[in-house]
PDB file of C-alpha atoms in Angstrom:
ATOM      1  CA  UNK I  18      61.720  -0.736  15.407  1.00 42.00           C
ATOM      2  CA  UNK I  19      64.770  -1.455  17.467  1.00 34.00           C
ATOM      3  CA  UNK I  20      67.794   1.275  17.816  1.00 33.00           C
ATOM      4  CA  UNK I  21      69.383   2.440  14.747  1.00 31.00           C
ATOM      5  CA  UNK I  22      72.826   2.763  15.456  1.00 32.00           C
ATOM      6  CA  UNK I  23      74.916   5.060  17.632  1.00 32.00           C
ATOM      7  CA  UNK I  24      73.509   8.180  18.821  1.00 35.00           C
ATOM      8  CA  UNK I  25      74.787  11.457  16.993  1.00 33.00           C
ATOM      9  CA  UNK I  26      77.208  13.368  18.591  1.00 34.00           C
ATOM     10  CA  UNK I  27      78.461  11.059  21.125  1.00 36.00           C
ATOM     11  CA  UNK I  28      81.725  10.063  22.581  1.00 33.00           C
ATOM     12  CA  UNK I  29      83.201   7.482  25.264  1.00 32.00           C
ATOM     13  CA  UNK I  30      82.811   8.450  28.725  1.00 33.00           C
ATOM     14  CA  UNK I  31      84.890   6.126  31.102  1.00 33.00           C
ATOM     15  CA  UNK I  32      83.723   7.716  34.492  1.00 34.00           C
ATOM     16  CA  UNK I  33      82.402   5.457  37.213  1.00 34.00           C
ATOM     17  CA  UNK I  34      83.005   6.920  40.653  1.00 34.00           C
ATOM     18  CA  UNK I  35      81.450   5.136  43.383  1.00 35.00           C
ATOM     19  CA  UNK I  36      80.226   6.492  46.985  1.00 38.00           C
ATOM     20  CA  UNK I  37      79.508   4.578  50.166  1.00 46.00           C
ATOM     21  CA  UNK I  38      77.522   1.525  49.920  1.00 60.00           C
ATOM     22  CA  UNK I  39      73.423   2.199  49.725  1.00 58.00           C
ATOM     23  CA  UNK I  40      74.327   5.591  51.360  1.00 56.00           C
ATOM     24  CA  UNK I  41      71.463   7.893  50.427  1.00 50.00           C
ATOM     25  CA  UNK I  42      72.601  11.452  50.207  1.00 53.00           C
ATOM     26  CA  UNK I  43      69.414  12.841  48.461  1.00 51.00           C
ATOM     27  CA  UNK I  44      66.780  12.994  50.879  1.00 57.00           C
ATOM     28  CA  UNK I  45      66.583  12.362  54.667  1.00 73.00           C
ATOM     29  CA  UNK I  46      62.921  11.520  54.530  1.00 92.00           C
ATOM     30  CA  UNK I  47      61.356   8.012  53.971  1.00 95.00           C
ATOM     31  CA  UNK I  48      59.762   7.380  50.423  1.00 98.00           C
ATOM     32  CA  UNK I  49      56.177   6.656  49.981  1.00 98.00           C
ATOM     33  CA  UNK I  50      57.516   3.300  48.328  1.00 98.00           C
ATOM     34  CA  UNK I  51      60.587   2.193  46.499  1.00 99.00           C
ATOM     35  CA  UNK I  52      61.084   0.132  43.550  1.00 99.00           C
ATOM     36  CA  UNK I  53      63.740  -1.593  41.499  1.00 99.00           C
ATOM     37  CA  UNK I  54      64.548  -1.659  37.760  1.00 99.00           C
ATOM     38  CA  UNK I  55      66.721  -4.162  35.818  1.00 99.00           C
ATOM     39  CA  UNK I  56      66.988  -5.238  32.540  1.00 99.00           C
ATOM     40  CA  UNK I  57      68.855  -8.145  30.242  1.00 99.00           C
ATOM     41  CA  UNK I  58      69.220 -10.201  33.075  1.00 99.00           C
ATOM     42  CA  UNK I  59      68.429 -13.811  31.733  1.00 98.00           C
ATOM     43  CA  UNK I  60      71.665 -15.565  31.513  1.00 98.00           C
ATOM     44  CA  UNK I  61      72.319 -17.627  34.708  1.00 98.00           C
ATOM     45  CA  UNK I  62      75.667 -16.325  34.643  1.00 98.00           C
ATOM     46  CA  UNK I  63      78.087 -15.171  37.197  1.00 98.00           C
ATOM     47  CA  UNK I  64      77.335 -11.605  36.625  1.00 98.00           C
ATOM     48  CA  UNK I  65      73.300 -11.958  37.059  1.00 99.00           C
ATOM     49  CA  UNK I  66      74.261 -13.969  40.568  1.00 99.00           C
ATOM     50  CA  UNK I  67      76.276 -11.228  41.585  1.00 99.00           C
ATOM     51  CA  UNK I  68      73.770  -8.596  40.842  1.00 99.00           C
ATOM     52  CA  UNK I  69      71.363 -10.429  42.283  1.00 99.00           C
ATOM     53  CA  UNK I  70      73.221 -10.932  45.833  1.00 99.00           C
ATOM     54  CA  UNK I  71      73.757  -7.098  45.622  1.00 99.00           C
ATOM     55  CA  UNK I  72      69.968  -6.683  45.086  1.00 99.00           C
ATOM     56  CA  UNK I  73      69.454  -9.048  48.246  1.00 99.00           C
ATOM     57  CA  UNK I  74      71.661  -6.756  50.647  1.00 99.00           C
ATOM     58  CA  UNK I  75      70.181  -3.502  49.128  1.00 99.00           C
ATOM     59  CA  UNK I  76      66.765  -5.212  50.124  1.00 99.00           C
ATOM     60  CA  UNK I  77      67.777  -6.151  53.701  1.00 98.00           C
ATOM     61  CA  UNK I  78      68.705  -2.322  54.247  1.00 98.00           C
ATOM     62  CA  UNK I  79      66.226  -0.444  52.104  1.00 98.00           C
ATOM     63  CA  UNK I  80      63.333  -2.874  51.409  1.00 99.00           C
ATOM     64  CA  UNK I  81      61.849  -2.309  47.780  1.00 99.00           C
ATOM     65  CA  UNK I  82      58.038  -3.264  47.029  1.00 99.00           C
ATOM     66  CA  UNK I  83      58.503  -4.471  43.427  1.00 99.00           C
ATOM     67  CA  UNK I  84      61.051  -5.057  40.587  1.00 99.00           C
ATOM     68  CA  UNK I  85      60.601  -4.027  36.828  1.00 99.00           C
ATOM     69  CA  UNK I  86      62.055  -6.422  34.451  1.00 99.00           C
ATOM     70  CA  UNK I  87      63.082  -4.506  31.287  1.00 99.00           C
ATOM     71  CA  UNK I  88      62.859  -7.423  28.852  1.00 99.00           C
ATOM     72  CA  UNK I  89      65.574 -10.226  27.539  1.00 99.00           C
ATOM     73  CA  UNK I  90      64.385 -12.231  30.463  1.00 99.00           C
ATOM     74  CA  UNK I  91      65.593 -15.576  29.187  1.00 99.00           C
ATOM     75  CA  UNK I  92      68.692 -15.744  26.895  1.00 98.00           C
ATOM     76  CA  UNK I  93      69.360 -16.625  24.210  1.00 98.00           C
ATOM     77  CA  UNK I  94      66.090 -17.536  22.618  1.00 98.00           C
ATOM     78  CA  UNK I  95      63.459 -17.132  25.485  1.00 98.00           C
ATOM     79  CA  UNK I  96      63.015 -20.641  26.056  1.00 98.00           C
ATOM     80  CA  UNK I  97      60.762 -21.045  29.361  1.00 99.00           C
ATOM     81  CA  UNK I  98      62.506 -24.199  30.209  1.00 98.00           C
ATOM     82  CA  UNK I  99      65.607 -22.069  31.482  1.00 98.00           C
ATOM     83  CA  UNK I 100      63.543 -20.049  33.693  1.00 99.00           C
ATOM     84  CA  UNK I 101      64.713 -21.827  36.789  1.00 98.00           C
ATOM     85  CA  UNK I 102      68.280 -20.652  36.056  1.00 98.00           C
ATOM     86  CA  UNK I 103      67.872 -17.390  34.711  1.00 99.00           C
ATOM     87  CA  UNK I 104      64.840 -16.405  37.038  1.00 99.00           C
ATOM     88  CA  UNK I 105      63.675 -18.680  40.096  1.00 98.00           C
ATOM     89  CA  UNK I 106      67.486 -19.374  41.129  1.00 98.00           C
ATOM     90  CA  UNK I 107      69.139 -15.799  41.038  1.00 99.00           C
ATOM     91  CA  UNK I 108      66.082 -14.065  42.663  1.00 99.00           C
ATOM     92  CA  UNK I 109      65.076 -17.228  45.126  1.00 99.00           C
ATOM     93  CA  UNK I 110      65.626 -14.611  47.932  1.00 99.00           C
ATOM     94  CA  UNK I 111      63.412 -11.744  46.886  1.00 99.00           C
ATOM     95  CA  UNK I 112      60.657 -14.177  45.761  1.00 98.00           C
ATOM     96  CA  UNK I 113      60.750 -15.644  49.472  1.00 98.00           C
ATOM     97  CA  UNK I 114      59.832 -12.163  50.410  1.00 99.00           C
ATOM     98  CA  UNK I 115      57.079 -11.634  48.088  1.00 99.00           C
ATOM     99  CA  UNK I 116      58.524  -8.955  46.218  1.00 99.00           C
ATOM    100  CA  UNK I 117      56.518  -9.375  42.867  1.00 99.00           C
ATOM    101  CA  UNK I 118      58.327  -8.781  39.403  1.00 99.00           C
ATOM    102  CA  UNK I 119      56.757  -7.509  36.484  1.00 99.00           C
ATOM    103  CA  UNK I 120      58.216  -8.064  33.059  1.00 99.00           C
ATOM    104  CA  UNK I 121      57.902  -6.785  29.449  1.00 99.00           C
ATOM    105  CA  UNK I 122      59.199  -9.021  26.473  1.00 99.00           C
ATOM    106  CA  UNK I 123      62.562  -8.343  25.034  1.00 99.00           C
ATOM    107  CA  UNK I 124      64.043  -9.151  21.406  1.00 99.00           C
ATOM    108  CA  UNK I 125      65.469 -12.784  22.688  1.00 99.00           C
ATOM    109  CA  UNK I 126      62.254 -13.380  24.644  1.00 99.00           C
ATOM    110  CA  UNK I 127      59.952 -13.520  21.588  1.00 99.00           C
ATOM    111  CA  UNK I 128      62.401 -16.237  19.815  1.00 98.00           C
ATOM    112  CA  UNK I 129      60.409 -18.825  21.290  1.00 98.00           C
ATOM    113  CA  UNK I 130      56.790 -19.303  20.693  1.00 98.00           C
ATOM    114  CA  UNK I 131      56.691 -15.507  20.386  1.00 99.00           C
ATOM    115  CA  UNK I 132      57.120 -14.992  24.030  1.00 99.00           C
ATOM    116  CA  UNK I 133      53.744 -16.804  24.675  1.00 99.00           C
ATOM    117  CA  UNK I 134      55.215 -18.972  27.389  1.00 99.00           C
ATOM    118  CA  UNK I 135      56.741 -16.105  29.384  1.00 99.00           C
ATOM    119  CA  UNK I 136      53.458 -14.493  29.403  1.00 99.00           C
ATOM    120  CA  UNK I 137      51.790 -17.158  31.145  1.00 99.00           C
ATOM    121  CA  UNK I 138      54.459 -17.578  33.791  1.00 99.00           C
ATOM    122  CA  UNK I 139      53.133 -16.595  36.993  1.00 98.00           C
ATOM    123  CA  UNK I 140      56.333 -15.214  38.248  1.00 99.00           C
ATOM    124  CA  UNK I 141      56.461 -12.515  35.550  1.00 99.00           C
ATOM    125  CA  UNK I 142      53.209 -10.928  36.372  1.00 99.00           C
ATOM    126  CA  UNK I 143      52.281  -9.961  32.731  1.00 99.00           C
ATOM    127  CA  UNK I 144      48.732  -9.592  32.122  1.00 97.00           C
ATOM    128  CA  UNK I 145      49.381  -9.708  28.340  1.00 98.00           C
ATOM    129  CA  UNK I 146      52.147  -8.207  25.586  1.00 99.00           C
ATOM    130  CA  UNK I 147      51.271  -4.730  27.186  1.00 99.00           C
ATOM    131  CA  UNK I 148      49.439  -4.035  30.700  1.00 99.00           C
ATOM    132  CA  UNK I 149      49.227  -1.274  33.273  1.00 99.00           C
ATOM    133  CA  UNK I 150      48.837  -1.560  36.949  1.00 99.00           C
ATOM    134  CA  UNK I 151      49.348   1.008  39.708  1.00 99.00           C
ATOM    135  CA  UNK I 152      51.035   1.055  43.047  1.00 98.00           C
ATOM    136  CA  UNK I 153      49.917   4.150  45.494  1.00 98.00           C
ATOM    137  CA  UNK I 154      50.441   7.252  43.314  1.00 99.00           C
ATOM    138  CA  UNK I 155      52.189   5.721  40.611  1.00 99.00           C
ATOM    139  CA  UNK I 156      50.805   3.978  37.357  1.00 99.00           C
ATOM    140  CA  UNK I 157      53.012   1.665  35.554  1.00 99.00           C
ATOM    141  CA  UNK I 158      52.418   1.042  31.672  1.00 99.00           C
ATOM    142  CA  UNK I 159      54.406  -1.904  30.346  1.00 99.00           C
ATOM    143  CA  UNK I 160      54.695  -2.109  26.504  1.00 99.00           C
ATOM    144  CA  UNK I 161      55.769  -4.565  23.803  1.00 99.00           C
ATOM    145  CA  UNK I 162      58.237  -2.817  21.532  1.00 99.00           C
ATOM    146  CA  UNK I 163      59.158  -5.393  19.494  1.00 99.00           C
ATOM    147  CA  UNK I 164      58.868  -4.918  15.662  1.00 97.00           C
ATOM    148  CA  UNK I 165      56.166  -7.605  15.526  1.00 98.00           C
ATOM    149  CA  UNK I 166      54.016  -6.163  17.929  1.00 98.00           C
ATOM    150  CA  UNK I 167      50.510  -5.154  17.260  1.00 98.00           C
ATOM    151  CA  UNK I 168      51.444  -1.459  17.185  1.00 98.00           C
ATOM    152  CA  UNK I 169      48.034   0.156  16.030  1.00 98.00           C
ATOM    153  CA  UNK I 170      45.999  -1.666  18.761  1.00 99.00           C
ATOM    154  CA  UNK I 171      48.888  -1.371  21.649  1.00 99.00           C
ATOM    155  CA  UNK I 172      49.270   2.480  20.688  1.00 99.00           C
ATOM    156  CA  UNK I 173      45.405   3.103  20.805  1.00 99.00           C
ATOM    157  CA  UNK I 174      45.202   1.254  24.311  1.00 99.00           C
ATOM    158  CA  UNK I 175      48.114   3.323  25.758  1.00 99.00           C
ATOM    159  CA  UNK I 176      46.887   6.896  24.514  1.00 99.00           C
ATOM    160  CA  UNK I 177      43.511   5.519  26.137  1.00 99.00           C
ATOM    161  CA  UNK I 178      44.860   4.437  29.410  1.00 99.00           C
ATOM    162  CA  UNK I 179      47.589   7.551  29.822  1.00 99.00           C
ATOM    163  CA  UNK I 180      44.615   9.773  28.865  1.00 99.00           C
ATOM    164  CA  UNK I 181      42.399   8.551  31.921  1.00 99.00           C
ATOM    165  CA  UNK I 182      45.050   8.333  34.404  1.00 99.00           C
ATOM    166  CA  UNK I 183      44.908   9.840  37.527  1.00 98.00           C
ATOM    167  CA  UNK I 184      48.010   9.034  38.780  1.00 99.00           C
ATOM    168  CA  UNK I 185      50.767  11.640  39.886  1.00 99.00           C
ATOM    169  CA  UNK I 186      53.547   9.721  38.483  1.00 99.00           C
ATOM    170  CA  UNK I 187      53.285   7.816  34.877  1.00 99.00           C
ATOM    171  CA  UNK I 188      56.142   5.590  34.531  1.00 99.00           C
ATOM    172  CA  UNK I 189      56.616   3.524  31.154  1.00 99.00           C
ATOM    173  CA  UNK I 190      58.840   0.406  30.754  1.00 99.00           C
ATOM    174  CA  UNK I 191      59.763  -1.744  27.806  1.00 99.00           C
ATOM    175  CA  UNK I 192      62.660  -3.337  26.417  1.00 99.00           C
ATOM    176  CA  UNK I 193      64.109  -1.039  23.586  1.00 99.00           C
ATOM    177  CA  UNK I 194      65.586   2.229  23.750  1.00 99.00           C
ATOM    178  CA  UNK I 195      64.278   5.653  22.703  1.00 99.00           C
ATOM    179  CA  UNK I 196      67.285   7.746  23.563  1.00 99.00           C
ATOM    180  CA  UNK I 197      70.795   5.764  24.210  1.00 99.00           C
ATOM    181  CA  UNK I 198      74.423   6.353  23.641  1.00 99.00           C
ATOM    182  CA  UNK I 199      75.091   2.672  24.058  1.00 99.00           C
ATOM    183  CA  UNK I 200      75.724   0.112  21.105  1.00 98.00           C
ATOM    184  CA  UNK I 201      72.162  -0.102  19.756  1.00 98.00           C
ATOM    185  CA  UNK I 202      71.716   3.433  20.044  1.00 98.00           C
ATOM    186  CA  UNK I 203      68.844   5.560  19.896  1.00 99.00           C
ATOM    187  CA  UNK I 204      65.808   4.681  17.977  1.00 98.00           C
ATOM    188  CA  UNK I 205      64.224   7.298  15.723  1.00 98.00           C
ATOM    189  CA  UNK I 206      60.945   5.243  14.986  1.00 98.00           C
ATOM    190  CA  UNK I 207      60.473   4.743  18.694  1.00 99.00           C
ATOM    191  CA  UNK I 208      60.836   8.429  19.366  1.00 99.00           C
ATOM    192  CA  UNK I 209      58.623   9.426  16.835  1.00 98.00           C
ATOM    193  CA  UNK I 210      55.998   6.667  18.052  1.00 98.00           C
ATOM    194  CA  UNK I 211      56.302   6.993  21.413  1.00 99.00           C
ATOM    195  CA  UNK I 212      57.632  10.543  22.796  1.00 99.00           C
ATOM    196  CA  UNK I 213      54.886  12.510  21.720  1.00 99.00           C
ATOM    197  CA  UNK I 214      52.397  10.586  23.742  1.00 99.00           C
ATOM    198  CA  UNK I 215      54.807  10.857  26.676  1.00 99.00           C
ATOM    199  CA  UNK I 216      55.011  14.464  26.340  1.00 99.00           C
ATOM    200  CA  UNK I 217      51.036  15.083  25.825  1.00 99.00           C
ATOM    201  CA  UNK I 218      50.069  12.884  28.805  1.00 99.00           C
ATOM    202  CA  UNK I 219      52.916  13.812  31.204  1.00 98.00           C
ATOM    203  CA  UNK I 220      54.942  10.599  31.129  1.00 99.00           C
ATOM    204  CA  UNK I 221      57.791  11.721  33.858  1.00 99.00           C
ATOM    205  CA  UNK I 222      59.942   8.314  33.514  1.00 99.00           C
ATOM    206  CA  UNK I 223      60.739   5.674  30.717  1.00 99.00           C
ATOM    207  CA  UNK I 224      62.521   2.776  31.688  1.00 99.00           C
ATOM    208  CA  UNK I 225      64.615   0.127  29.180  1.00 99.00           C
ATOM    209  CA  UNK I 226      66.945  -2.451  28.797  1.00 99.00           C
ATOM    210  CA  UNK I 227      68.359  -3.481  25.359  1.00 99.00           C
ATOM    211  CA  UNK I 228      71.951  -1.567  25.495  1.00 99.00           C
ATOM    212  CA  UNK I 229      73.866  -3.400  28.118  1.00 99.00           C
ATOM    213  CA  UNK I 230      74.944  -0.311  30.423  1.00 99.00           C
ATOM    214  CA  UNK I 231      73.395   2.324  32.577  1.00 99.00           C
ATOM    215  CA  UNK I 232      72.281   5.452  31.278  1.00 99.00           C
ATOM    216  CA  UNK I 233      70.468   8.344  32.570  1.00 99.00           C
ATOM    217  CA  UNK I 234      69.349  11.137  30.391  1.00 99.00           C
ATOM    218  CA  UNK I 235      68.074  14.847  31.332  1.00 99.00           C
ATOM    219  CA  UNK I 236      64.529  15.454  30.994  1.00 98.00           C
ATOM    220  CA  UNK I 237      63.829  15.407  27.193  1.00 99.00           C
ATOM    221  CA  UNK I 238      60.284  17.243  26.927  1.00 98.00           C
ATOM    222  CA  UNK I 239      59.675  16.335  30.419  1.00 98.00           C
ATOM    223  CA  UNK I 240      60.514  12.612  30.059  1.00 99.00           C
ATOM    224  CA  UNK I 241      63.714  11.015  31.862  1.00 99.00           C
ATOM    225  CA  UNK I 242      64.995   8.067  29.977  1.00 99.00           C
ATOM    226  CA  UNK I 243      66.817   5.522  31.951  1.00 99.00           C
ATOM    227  CA  UNK I 244      68.699   2.450  30.662  1.00 99.00           C
ATOM    228  CA  UNK I 245      69.259  -0.182  32.876  1.00 99.00           C
ATOM    229  CA  UNK I 246      70.287  -3.369  30.755  1.00 99.00           C
ATOM    230  CA  UNK I 247      73.550  -4.142  32.512  1.00 99.00           C
ATOM    231  CA  UNK I 248      72.083  -6.803  35.196  1.00 99.00           C
ATOM    232  CA  UNK I 249      73.982  -9.445  33.831  1.00 99.00           C
ATOM    233  CA  UNK I 250      76.790  -8.413  31.312  1.00 98.00           C
ATOM    234  CA  UNK I 251      78.094  -4.882  30.058  1.00 99.00           C
ATOM    235  CA  UNK I 252      79.086  -3.453  26.503  1.00 98.00           C
ATOM    236  CA  UNK I 253      80.492  -0.230  26.218  1.00 98.00           C
ATOM    237  CA  UNK I 254      78.633   3.203  26.374  1.00 98.00           C
ATOM    238  CA  UNK I 255      79.154   6.386  25.183  1.00 98.00           C
ATOM    239  CA  UNK I 256      77.834  10.125  26.214  1.00 98.00           C
ATOM    240  CA  UNK I 257      75.390  12.307  24.325  1.00 98.00           C
ATOM    241  CA  UNK I 258      74.451  16.025  24.734  1.00 98.00           C
ATOM    242  CA  UNK I 259      71.279  14.729  26.770  1.00 98.00           C
ATOM    243  CA  UNK I 260      73.367  12.175  29.109  1.00 99.00           C
ATOM    244  CA  UNK I 261      73.065  13.037  32.519  1.00 99.00           C
ATOM    245  CA  UNK I 262      75.181   9.925  33.469  1.00 99.00           C
ATOM    246  CA  UNK I 263      76.417   6.608  31.846  1.00 99.00           C
ATOM    247  CA  UNK I 264      78.456   3.714  33.039  1.00 99.00           C
ATOM    248  CA  UNK I 265      79.391   0.406  31.382  1.00 99.00           C
ATOM    249  CA  UNK I 266      79.099  -1.601  34.708  1.00 98.00           C
ATOM    250  CA  UNK I 267      76.938  -4.384  36.015  1.00 99.00           C
ATOM    251  CA  UNK I 268      74.014  -2.632  37.838  1.00 99.00           C
ATOM    252  CA  UNK I 269      70.700  -2.051  38.639  1.00 99.00           C
ATOM    253  CA  UNK I 270      68.743   1.146  39.403  1.00 99.00           C
ATOM    254  CA  UNK I 271      66.622   1.916  42.556  1.00 99.00           C
ATOM    255  CA  UNK I 272      63.743   4.629  42.145  1.00 99.00           C
ATOM    256  CA  UNK I 273      62.322   6.133  45.614  1.00 99.00           C
ATOM    257  CA  UNK I 274      58.685   7.634  45.256  1.00 99.00           C
ATOM    258  CA  UNK I 275      57.801  10.736  47.035  1.00 99.00           C
ATOM    259  CA  UNK I 276      54.898  12.916  46.394  1.00 98.00           C
ATOM    260  CA  UNK I 277      56.711  15.638  44.351  1.00 98.00           C
ATOM    261  CA  UNK I 278      60.118  13.671  43.475  1.00 98.00           C
ATOM    262  CA  UNK I 279      61.328  10.658  42.402  1.00 99.00           C
ATOM    263  CA  UNK I 280      64.724   9.794  43.441  1.00 99.00           C
ATOM    264  CA  UNK I 281      66.804   7.595  41.332  1.00 99.00           C
ATOM    265  CA  UNK I 282      70.208   5.699  42.282  1.00 99.00           C
ATOM    266  CA  UNK I 283      72.550   3.543  40.119  1.00 99.00           C
ATOM    267  CA  UNK I 284      73.834   0.529  42.176  1.00 99.00           C
ATOM    268  CA  UNK I 285      76.869  -1.435  40.723  1.00 99.00           C
ATOM    269  CA  UNK I 286      78.310  -4.732  41.798  1.00 98.00           C
ATOM    270  CA  UNK I 287      80.360  -3.448  44.423  1.00 98.00           C
ATOM    271  CA  UNK I 288      77.198  -2.316  46.496  1.00 98.00           C
ATOM    272  CA  UNK I 289      77.897   1.290  45.835  1.00 98.00           C
ATOM    273  CA  UNK I 290      75.788   4.023  44.555  1.00 99.00           C
ATOM    274  CA  UNK I 291      77.493   5.262  41.244  1.00 99.00           C
ATOM    275  CA  UNK I 292      74.630   7.803  40.297  1.00 99.00           C
ATOM    276  CA  UNK I 293      72.148   9.852  41.738  1.00 99.00           C
ATOM    277  CA  UNK I 294      69.290  11.751  40.040  1.00 98.00           C
ATOM    278  CA  UNK I 295      65.893  13.356  40.692  1.00 98.00           C
ATOM    279  CA  UNK I 296      62.959  13.855  38.915  1.00 99.00           C
ATOM    280  CA  UNK I 297      60.464  16.970  39.891  1.00 98.00           C
ATOM    281  CA  UNK I 298      56.796  17.608  39.419  1.00 92.00           C
ATOM    282  CA  UNK I 299      56.571  20.340  37.116  1.00 70.00           C
TER     283      UNK I 299
END
């Protein structure tokens, strides 16, 4: 159920204007907490190391309490023997600060032992192929969007947990795109499968990787879709009618949590903020 080609009506978008490094122009008040989202990092290459260092610098100025990893944690085949080069070494500083990472499985991760070794790796904090956890007023839902996932069981679990959630903010993260103007493009199957649940139960944000770019959509039936799959390498990205911002640049996203809004920033390899967005409680 991966993405099926480029999104219809898309065109190339080469814009990428940076502002002052780590400067927040959106809010002057402190958030309840802050977290980071990043995907497709597991290369151990110079791009991953560069972005990891920017994350370190950002943490020193604006501490964050957790990191979401949107899959493809270990290239090319998910072999846990490479976890030192692709995770422990790049994120050594953050792990020393006891910043927890929460991962999901990407398509490359299931190529070795169907991802079981990654699920069992304590550094990824995975409670299974899909799981949920809460932080303050946010409940996070981690999904397995691979084609071989146990979709029937997982969807029943997701609907039950979304229906019973009392969290102000409901955030889902997984590997594959729903709406995307990148190379993989949008997935009509995943849109049909997941977006009705998101709309019914008030999921405000879906985070993913898979496409190696940054893209933030406008709210679609109440859900903003954020692709943050440029944590180690990039591919071209386009723009669609529902795109608020897209950029083909090494980057990660920060999300500041407030009682009535989420503030999103895209931060590039140069440490500069190139995107700002806001999600408001309806």
